[in-house]
CSV table of C-alpha atoms in Angstrom, one decimal:
chain,number,residue,atom,x,y,z
A,25,MET,CA,-107.2,137.2,89.0
A,26,LEU,CA,-108.3,139.5,91.7
A,27,ARG,CA,-107.2,138.3,95.1
A,28,ASN,CA,-108.3,139.6,98.5
A,29,LYS,CA,-107.4,139.3,102.2
A,30,ILE,CA,-109.1,141.1,105.0
A,31,ILE,CA,-107.7,141.3,108.5
A,32,ASN,CA,-109.0,143.1,111.6
A,33,ILE,CA,-106.4,144.3,114.0
A,34,LYS,CA,-106.5,146.1,117.4
A,35,SER,CA,-105.0,149.6,117.8
A,36,ARG,CA,-101.8,148.6,119.4
A,37,THR,CA,-98.2,147.4,118.6
A,38,SER,CA,-99.2,143.7,118.6
A,39,GLY,CA,-101.9,144.6,116.0
A,40,MET,CA,-99.3,146.1,113.8
A,41,GLU,CA,-97.1,143.1,114.2
A,42,ILE,CA,-99.9,140.9,112.9
A,43,MET,CA,-100.4,143.4,110.1
A,44,ASN,CA,-96.8,143.3,109.0
A,45,GLU,CA,-96.7,139.5,109.2
A,46,GLN,CA,-99.8,139.3,107.1
A,47,LEU,CA,-98.3,141.6,104.5
A,48,ALA,CA,-95.1,139.6,104.4
A,49,ARG,CA,-97.1,136.4,103.8
A,50,LEU,CA,-99.1,137.9,101.0
A,51,VAL,CA,-96.0,139.3,99.4
A,52,LYS,CA,-94.7,135.8,99.2
A,53,ASP,CA,-97.9,134.1,98.1
A,54,TRP,CA,-98.7,136.8,95.6
A,55,GLU,CA,-95.1,137.1,94.4
A,56,ILE,CA,-94.9,140.8,94.9
A,57,ALA,CA,-91.6,142.5,94.1
A,58,ASP,CA,-89.4,143.6,97.0
A,59,ASP,CA,-89.7,147.3,96.1
A,60,VAL,CA,-93.5,147.3,96.0
A,61,ALA,CA,-93.6,145.4,99.3
A,62,PHE,CA,-91.2,147.9,100.9
A,63,SER,CA,-93.2,150.9,99.7
A,64,MET,CA,-96.6,149.5,100.8
A,65,ASN,CA,-95.3,148.3,104.1
A,66,LEU,CA,-94.0,151.8,104.8
A,67,ALA,CA,-97.2,153.5,103.6
A,68,LEU,CA,-99.4,151.1,105.6
A,69,GLU,CA,-97.3,151.5,108.8
A,70,GLU,CA,-97.4,155.3,108.6
A,71,ILE,CA,-101.2,155.4,108.1
A,72,VAL,CA,-101.9,152.9,110.9
A,73,THR,CA,-99.5,154.6,113.3
A,74,ASN,CA,-101.3,157.8,112.6
A,75,ILE,CA,-104.7,156.2,113.3
A,76,ILE,CA,-103.5,154.7,116.5
A,77,ASP,CA,-101.6,157.8,117.8
A,78,TYR,CA,-104.0,160.5,116.7
A,79,GLY,CA,-107.3,159.0,115.7
A,80,TYR,CA,-107.6,156.6,118.6
A,81,LYS,CA,-105.3,158.7,120.8
A,82,GLY,CA,-103.2,155.7,121.9
A,83,VAL,CA,-106.2,153.7,123.2
A,84,GLU,CA,-105.4,150.1,122.5
A,85,ASP,CA,-108.7,148.3,122.0
A,86,TYR,CA,-110.1,149.9,118.9
A,87,ASP,CA,-110.5,148.1,115.6
A,88,ILE,CA,-108.7,148.8,112.3
A,89,ILE,CA,-109.8,146.8,109.3
A,90,ILE,CA,-107.3,146.3,106.5
A,91,ARG,CA,-108.1,144.9,103.1
A,92,PHE,CA,-105.3,143.8,100.8
A,93,THR,CA,-106.3,143.4,97.1
A,94,LEU,CA,-104.1,142.2,94.3
A,95,GLU,CA,-105.3,143.5,91.0
A,96,LYS,CA,-103.9,142.8,87.6
A,97,HIS,CA,-101.4,145.7,87.7
A,98,ARG,CA,-101.4,146.9,91.2
A,99,LEU,CA,-101.6,146.2,94.9
A,100,ARG,CA,-104.3,148.0,96.8
A,101,ILE,CA,-104.6,148.4,100.5
A,102,GLN,CA,-107.7,149.9,102.2
A,103,ILE,CA,-107.6,150.9,105.8
A,104,LYS,CA,-110.8,151.6,107.7
A,105,ASP,CA,-111.2,153.0,111.2
A,106,ASN,CA,-113.9,154.3,113.5
A,107,ALA,CA,-112.0,157.3,114.9
A,108,PRO,CA,-113.3,160.9,114.5
A,109,GLU,CA,-113.2,162.2,111.0
A,110,PHE,CA,-109.6,162.8,109.9
A,111,ASN,CA,-108.3,163.3,106.4
A,112,PRO,CA,-104.5,162.5,106.3
A,113,LEU,CA,-104.3,164.3,102.9
A,114,ASP,CA,-105.0,167.5,104.9
A,115,VAL,CA,-101.7,167.2,106.8
A,116,LYS,CA,-99.4,169.9,105.7
A,117,ASP,CA,-96.2,168.8,103.9
A,118,PRO,CA,-93.1,169.4,106.0
A,119,ASP,CA,-91.5,172.7,104.9
A,120,ASP,CA,-88.1,172.1,106.6
A,121,LEU,CA,-86.7,169.4,104.4
A,122,ASP,CA,-84.0,171.7,103.0
A,123,LYS,CA,-83.2,173.3,106.3
A,124,PRO,CA,-80.0,172.6,108.3
A,125,LEU,CA,-80.0,170.2,111.2
A,126,GLU,CA,-80.7,172.8,113.9
A,127,GLU,CA,-83.9,173.9,112.2
A,128,ARG,CA,-85.2,170.5,111.4
A,129,ASN,CA,-88.2,169.0,113.3
A,130,VAL,CA,-87.7,165.5,114.5
A,131,GLY,CA,-91.1,164.3,113.3
A,132,GLY,CA,-93.8,165.0,110.8
A,133,LEU,CA,-92.6,162.9,107.9
A,134,GLY,CA,-95.1,160.0,108.0
A,135,ILE,CA,-97.8,161.2,105.7
A,136,HIS,CA,-95.3,162.9,103.4
A,137,LEU,CA,-93.6,159.4,103.0
A,138,VAL,CA,-97.0,157.9,102.2
A,139,LYS,CA,-97.4,160.3,99.3
A,140,LYS,CA,-94.0,159.6,98.0
A,141,PHE,CA,-94.1,155.8,98.2
A,142,THR,CA,-97.6,155.2,96.7
A,143,ASP,CA,-99.0,155.8,93.2
A,144,ASN,CA,-102.3,156.7,94.6
A,145,PHE,CA,-103.4,157.8,98.1
A,146,SER,CA,-107.0,158.7,98.7
A,147,TYR,CA,-109.4,159.3,101.6
A,148,ARG,CA,-113.1,159.3,102.1
A,149,ARG,CA,-115.5,159.4,105.1
A,150,SER,CA,-118.4,157.0,104.9
A,151,ASN,CA,-120.9,155.7,107.5
A,152,GLY,CA,-118.9,157.1,110.4
A,153,LYS,CA,-115.6,155.5,109.2
A,154,ASN,CA,-112.4,156.9,107.8
A,155,ILE,CA,-111.4,155.0,104.7
A,156,VAL,CA,-107.9,155.4,103.3
A,157,THR,CA,-106.9,153.6,100.1
A,158,LEU,CA,-103.3,153.2,99.0
A,159,THR,CA,-102.2,151.7,95.7
A,160,LYS,CA,-98.9,150.8,94.1
A,161,ASN,CA,-98.4,149.8,90.6
A,162,LEU,CA,-96.7,146.4,90.1
A,163,ASP,CA,-94.8,147.3,87.0
B,15,MET,CA,-84.0,143.4,114.8
B,16,GLU,CA,-80.5,142.5,116.1
B,17,ILE,CA,-77.6,144.7,117.0
B,18,THR,CA,-73.9,143.9,117.2
B,19,GLU,CA,-71.4,146.4,118.4
B,20,LYS,CA,-67.7,146.9,117.8
B,21,LYS,CA,-65.4,149.4,119.3
B,22,THR,CA,-62.4,151.0,117.7
B,23,ASP,CA,-60.3,153.8,119.3
B,24,LYS,CA,-62.2,156.4,117.2
B,25,ALA,CA,-65.7,155.1,117.1
B,26,ILE,CA,-68.3,152.6,118.1
B,27,ILE,CA,-69.6,150.7,115.1
B,28,ALA,CA,-73.2,149.4,115.6
B,29,GLU,CA,-74.5,147.0,113.0
B,30,ILE,CA,-78.3,147.1,113.1
B,31,ASN,CA,-79.8,144.0,111.3
B,32,GLY,CA,-83.4,143.5,110.3
B,33,ARG,CA,-86.1,146.1,110.5
B,34,ILE,CA,-86.7,149.3,112.3
B,35,ASP,CA,-90.5,149.2,112.1
B,36,ALA,CA,-93.6,149.9,114.2
B,37,VAL,CA,-92.8,146.8,116.3
B,38,THR,CA,-89.1,147.3,116.9
B,39,THR,CA,-89.0,151.1,117.1
B,40,SER,CA,-89.0,151.3,120.9
B,41,ASP,CA,-86.1,148.8,121.1
B,42,ALA,CA,-84.2,150.7,118.5
B,43,GLU,CA,-84.9,154.0,120.3
B,44,GLN,CA,-83.8,152.6,123.6
B,45,TYR,CA,-80.7,151.1,122.2
B,46,LEU,CA,-79.5,154.2,120.2
B,47,ASN,CA,-80.4,156.7,123.0
B,48,SER,CA,-78.4,154.8,125.6
B,49,LEU,CA,-75.5,154.2,123.1
B,50,VAL,CA,-75.3,158.0,122.5
B,51,ASP,CA,-76.0,159.0,126.1
B,52,ASN,CA,-73.5,156.6,127.7
B,53,ASN,CA,-70.6,157.1,125.3
B,54,GLU,CA,-68.9,160.3,124.3
B,55,THR,CA,-67.5,159.1,121.0
B,56,ASN,CA,-68.2,158.9,117.3
B,57,ILE,CA,-70.8,156.4,116.2
B,58,ILE,CA,-71.1,154.6,112.9
B,59,ILE,CA,-74.2,152.6,112.2
B,60,ASP,CA,-73.6,149.9,109.7
B,61,CYS,CA,-76.8,149.4,107.8
B,62,LYS,CA,-75.8,146.6,105.4
B,63,ASN,CA,-78.4,144.3,106.8
B,64,LEU,CA,-80.9,146.9,107.7
B,65,ASP,CA,-83.9,146.0,105.5
B,66,TYR,CA,-86.5,148.6,106.5
B,67,ILE,CA,-87.0,151.9,108.3
B,68,ASN,CA,-90.1,154.0,108.8
B,69,SER,CA,-90.6,157.6,110.0
B,70,SER,CA,-90.2,156.7,113.6
B,71,GLY,CA,-86.8,155.3,112.8
B,72,LEU,CA,-85.9,158.6,111.1
B,73,ARG,CA,-87.0,160.5,114.2
B,74,ILE,CA,-84.7,158.4,116.4
B,75,LEU,CA,-81.8,159.1,114.0
B,76,ILE,CA,-82.3,162.8,113.8
B,77,MET,CA,-82.7,163.1,117.6
B,78,ASN,CA,-79.4,161.4,118.2
B,79,LEU,CA,-77.7,163.3,115.4
B,80,LYS,CA,-78.7,166.5,117.1
B,81,LYS,CA,-77.2,165.2,120.4
B,82,GLN,CA,-74.0,164.1,118.7
B,83,THR,CA,-73.5,167.3,116.7
B,84,ALA,CA,-74.1,169.4,119.9
B,85,ARG,CA,-71.0,167.8,121.5
B,86,ASN,CA,-68.9,167.7,118.3
B,87,LYS,CA,-69.1,164.0,117.7
B,88,LYS,CA,-70.2,162.3,114.6
B,89,LEU,CA,-73.1,160.0,113.9
B,90,LEU,CA,-72.5,158.4,110.5
B,91,LEU,CA,-74.4,155.7,108.6
B,92,CYS,CA,-72.9,153.4,106.0
B,93,ASN,CA,-73.8,150.6,103.6
B,94,LEU,CA,-77.4,151.8,103.1
B,95,GLN,CA,-79.7,149.6,101.0
B,96,ASN,CA,-81.4,151.3,98.0
B,97,ASN,CA,-84.9,151.3,99.5
B,98,ILE,CA,-83.6,153.0,102.6
B,99,LYS,CA,-81.6,155.5,100.6
B,100,ASP,CA,-85.0,156.4,98.9
B,101,VAL,CA,-86.6,157.0,102.3
B,102,PHE,CA,-83.7,159.3,103.2
B,103,LYS,CA,-83.9,161.2,99.9
B,104,PHE,CA,-87.7,161.8,100.2
B,105,SER,CA,-87.2,162.9,103.7
B,106,GLY,CA,-84.5,165.5,103.1
B,107,PHE,CA,-82.2,163.3,105.2
B,108,THR,CA,-79.5,163.3,102.5
B,109,ASN,CA,-78.7,166.8,103.8
B,110,LEU,CA,-78.1,165.4,107.2
B,111,PHE,CA,-76.4,162.1,106.4
B,112,ASP,CA,-74.1,161.0,103.6
B,113,VAL,CA,-76.0,158.0,102.3
B,114,GLU,CA,-73.3,156.8,99.9
B,115,LEU,CA,-70.6,155.8,102.5
B,116,ASP,CA,-69.2,152.4,102.9
B,117,LEU,CA,-67.7,151.3,106.2
B,118,ASP,CA,-64.1,152.1,105.2
B,119,GLN,CA,-65.1,155.6,104.1
B,120,ALA,CA,-67.0,156.2,107.3
B,121,LEU,CA,-64.0,155.1,109.4
B,122,GLN,CA,-61.8,157.6,107.6
B,123,LEU,CA,-64.2,160.4,108.5
B,124,VAL,CA,-63.9,159.8,112.3
């Protein structure tokens, strides 16, 4: 009962719109619970935003390939890009979460949220591509 | 994303409906920045129909919270859905915002 869907988006906002619409459709077709859908949408957006802003430096015409897989007990999303090598797991966790407002940074939460909202988050570099895999248990 | 706005004598109540996601972030940012910059008053964001927020949305909130705090005005959120409360908890935003307020409670604080 393994199901798969692969899409290829461009590194721009309209690409992310297609990505979110695709995920919403799969959530419906695959009857994925709202919590899982929310968590994976968040993790996916944070990873892809990172690729577009830092990996591709905001250039809009690069490709990002996203594979959604429904396994028996989990949803898996694999994100592949051609940007220079970058391991999001190397991003330092924010150290100001307990600080008062005036000492808080306004950003830097994206990758931290990916860690918190997934059950597994891994990275590898293969054939000149960055490959991030996110999984979330269904129950 | 859709926004409706109400004014009371003590605050502007903005109800943000739908999603603050990668697609709507720039609209949300523009809206909230101009709301804060053009009104020297307390602001309550009613999130009862806000279904989603990402880290860009959090960035917009903290930027505007800093602006409001600097001029002794409040930026409060109310009626947060559970998934969004989780985003706030994991981001340390529960130190910055009370995530358990309903609209009546928020109105009493302004």
